[in-house]
Amino acid sequence: MRSFARPRATLLAVPLLLLAITSSSEAQRRREAVPQLRRERPMLALEATGLFSSVKGQALGTAGDGAGFDVMGSVGSGMFALGAGYQRSTHTLLGQSSSRAIVDGVFIEPRLALPLATGNFTPYVFARAARLERSLENSGNEPRLRGSAIGGGVGTYFWLANNVQLNSALLWQDLRFDQASARPNITGARADGSQWAIRAGLSVGFDNWGR
């Protein structure tokens, strides 16, 4: 009887052992999945950057290079983020040292993280669409010119600490304004141009977005 009971006990122990291994593997898999699920939840971020821009064409009339800032709030999940914000820049006017042009407005900016994150760096690409206005300082009689901008660029996050990143980007935009300042008497005229901008600033939030 003893020799017969031993094989039976061995046969019963095998499925119990397999069940224990399976349960342990399933528990481990669930523990590993929790951080991933946490990263997939929507994350919020606030961003402020300074910018330097170079303008080409007649969209802003005689306005030249300028500097300014933009602020933005974003919601991100996984590799995608969508932001909205406000931008403002001040530009010199060629041949007019006593007056400057101000360009400001609101924009939306979707971003897509690239699968190239390494260490503290996360590169991304983005698009931007903006509704802008141009006005002159110290000139109450000059009408505000309305226009739009659409473009995109590349950027990178550099993590300084948890939820704090140094954000830098290169942006190009196509500008279209209702009326060029060089042709103020032509109602309804549109003027085209382009803008290159370099941005750098800080983002707070996003934790491990895109990583």
XYZ file of C-alpha atoms in Angstrom:
211
model
C 0.000 0.000 0.000
C 2.789 2.413 0.828
C 4.454 1.881 -2.564
C 1.090 2.502 -4.240
C 0.362 5.673 -2.233
C 3.656 7.341 -3.112
C 2.985 7.561 -6.902
C -0.504 8.886 -6.210
C 0.877 11.581 -3.889
C 3.438 12.511 -6.532
C 0.751 12.817 -9.210
C -1.337 15.061 -6.950
C 1.663 17.247 -6.102
C 2.499 17.998 -9.757
C -0.752 19.882 -10.617
C -0.628 21.697 -7.276
C 2.920 22.824 -8.061
C 1.903 23.970 -11.563
C -1.054 25.877 -10.113
C 1.203 27.643 -7.618
C 3.686 28.618 -10.370
C 0.863 29.907 -12.607
C -0.664 31.955 -9.770
C 2.713 33.441 -8.912
C 3.367 34.373 -12.568
C -0.083 35.945 -12.881
C 0.428 38.017 -9.719
C 3.833 39.156 -10.966
C 2.335 40.119 -14.336
C -0.353 42.177 -12.613
C 2.210 43.965 -10.445
C 4.290 44.824 -13.530
C 1.194 46.072 -15.382
C 0.278 48.624 -12.699
C 3.047 51.153 -13.549
C 2.196 50.850 -17.256
C -1.481 51.532 -16.583
C -0.479 54.492 -14.439
C 1.552 55.956 -17.293
C -1.387 55.595 -19.680
C -3.654 57.761 -17.548
C -4.099 61.366 -18.744
C -1.397 63.676 -17.391
C -1.467 67.459 -17.117
C 1.399 69.874 -17.736
C 1.962 73.630 -17.666
C 4.679 75.191 -19.799
C 6.295 78.597 -20.209
C 8.976 79.284 -22.837
C 10.876 82.239 -24.167
C 11.310 82.529 -27.916
C 13.310 84.300 -30.572
C 11.741 84.558 -34.035
C 12.850 85.585 -37.499
C 10.167 86.775 -39.926
C 10.262 86.620 -43.722
C 7.869 88.017 -46.315
C 5.243 90.769 -46.134
C 2.803 89.238 -43.638
C 3.949 91.591 -40.884
C 4.872 94.478 -43.155
C 8.239 95.937 -42.207
C 8.510 93.987 -38.956
C 11.843 92.280 -38.471
C 13.207 89.797 -35.946
C 11.678 89.738 -32.500
C 11.521 88.057 -29.120
C 8.717 87.058 -26.810
C 7.150 84.169 -24.932
C 4.360 81.622 -24.971
C 2.481 79.784 -22.218
C 0.554 76.554 -22.656
C -1.412 73.904 -20.819
C -1.359 70.312 -22.110
C -3.067 66.985 -21.570
C -1.010 63.917 -22.457
C -1.592 60.174 -22.567
C 0.790 57.554 -23.862
C 2.753 59.073 -26.753
C 0.238 61.820 -27.643
C -0.437 65.228 -26.073
C -2.686 68.152 -26.952
C -2.062 71.680 -25.713
C -3.516 75.161 -26.033
C -1.977 78.475 -25.102
C -1.117 82.109 -25.747
C 1.874 83.582 -27.585
C 3.234 87.125 -27.787
C 6.285 88.603 -29.492
C 7.615 92.119 -30.089
C 9.335 92.973 -33.379
C 11.436 95.880 -34.546
C 10.201 97.881 -37.535
C 12.766 98.477 -40.238
C 13.551 102.193 -40.488
C 11.384 103.069 -37.457
C 13.275 103.095 -34.190
C 10.449 104.759 -32.248
C 7.805 102.085 -32.800
C 7.563 98.312 -32.595
C 5.086 95.703 -33.786
C 3.365 93.359 -31.357
C 2.111 89.992 -32.562
C -0.031 87.964 -30.182
C -2.812 85.395 -30.177
C -3.958 81.924 -29.156
C -2.876 78.560 -30.539
C -3.374 74.816 -30.293
C -0.459 72.400 -30.432
C -0.658 68.584 -30.715
C 2.544 66.672 -29.919
C 3.718 63.144 -30.625
C 6.638 61.641 -28.714
C 9.152 59.782 -30.858
C 10.148 56.219 -29.881
C 13.723 57.381 -29.382
C 13.671 58.318 -25.693
C 16.952 57.583 -23.954
C 18.130 58.527 -20.498
C 16.607 61.876 -19.573
C 15.818 62.862 -23.184
C 12.476 62.483 -24.961
C 12.269 63.945 -28.506
C 8.933 64.835 -30.074
C 7.351 66.360 -33.171
C 4.482 68.828 -33.088
C 2.100 70.901 -35.176
C 0.718 74.354 -34.386
C -2.259 76.375 -35.576
C -2.704 79.941 -34.318
C -5.011 82.927 -34.679
C -2.915 86.080 -34.429
C -3.185 89.860 -34.410
C -0.576 92.515 -35.201
C -0.581 95.986 -33.684
C 1.864 98.871 -33.338
C 3.110 100.385 -30.110
C 2.346 104.109 -29.595
C -0.008 104.195 -32.565
C -3.673 104.417 -31.642
C -4.806 105.110 -35.243
C -3.215 102.017 -36.765
C -5.793 99.202 -37.189
C -5.037 95.795 -35.745
C -4.267 93.351 -38.541
C -5.664 89.840 -38.119
C -4.063 86.725 -39.460
C -3.345 83.050 -38.950
C -0.348 80.785 -38.701
C 0.083 77.080 -39.275
C 3.241 75.049 -39.004
C 5.186 72.614 -36.876
C 8.570 71.554 -35.699
C 10.692 69.296 -33.510
C 11.553 69.511 -29.841
C 12.921 67.619 -26.869
C 12.241 67.239 -23.186
C 15.171 66.955 -20.782
C 14.106 65.710 -17.353
C 15.603 67.814 -14.557
C 13.539 66.131 -11.824
C 10.258 64.264 -11.448
C 7.574 66.307 -13.240
C 10.062 69.064 -14.200
C 11.515 69.224 -17.711
C 13.630 71.604 -19.747
C 11.772 72.003 -23.032
C 13.390 73.292 -26.227
C 12.036 73.344 -29.771
C 12.538 74.628 -33.305
C 9.343 75.953 -34.931
C 8.414 77.001 -38.480
C 5.110 78.704 -39.342
C 3.398 79.923 -42.503
C 1.859 83.381 -41.861
C -1.178 84.816 -43.627
C -2.515 88.228 -42.626
C -5.552 90.073 -43.950
C -3.641 93.200 -44.872
C 0.052 94.112 -45.054
C 1.089 97.288 -43.315
C 2.998 98.249 -46.440
C -0.341 98.418 -48.326
C -2.779 99.909 -45.769
C -5.139 101.384 -48.356
C -5.991 98.110 -50.079
C -8.991 96.705 -48.229
C -9.175 92.938 -48.105
C -5.618 92.394 -49.360
C -3.793 89.425 -47.908
C -0.086 89.157 -47.321
C 1.966 86.012 -46.864
C 5.151 85.304 -45.002
C 6.912 82.809 -42.774
C 8.501 82.645 -39.360
C 11.275 80.615 -37.772
C 11.391 80.479 -33.988
C 13.595 78.935 -31.319
C 11.895 78.178 -27.995
C 13.309 77.211 -24.604
C 11.680 77.031 -21.203
C 10.316 74.824 -18.436
C 7.449 72.335 -18.253
C 5.895 71.186 -14.991
C 3.969 67.917 -15.051
C 3.821 64.975 -17.488
C 5.976 62.767 -15.217
C 7.152 60.114 -17.733
C 5.148 61.192 -20.783
C 6.385 59.534 -23.969
C 8.860 57.266 -22.152
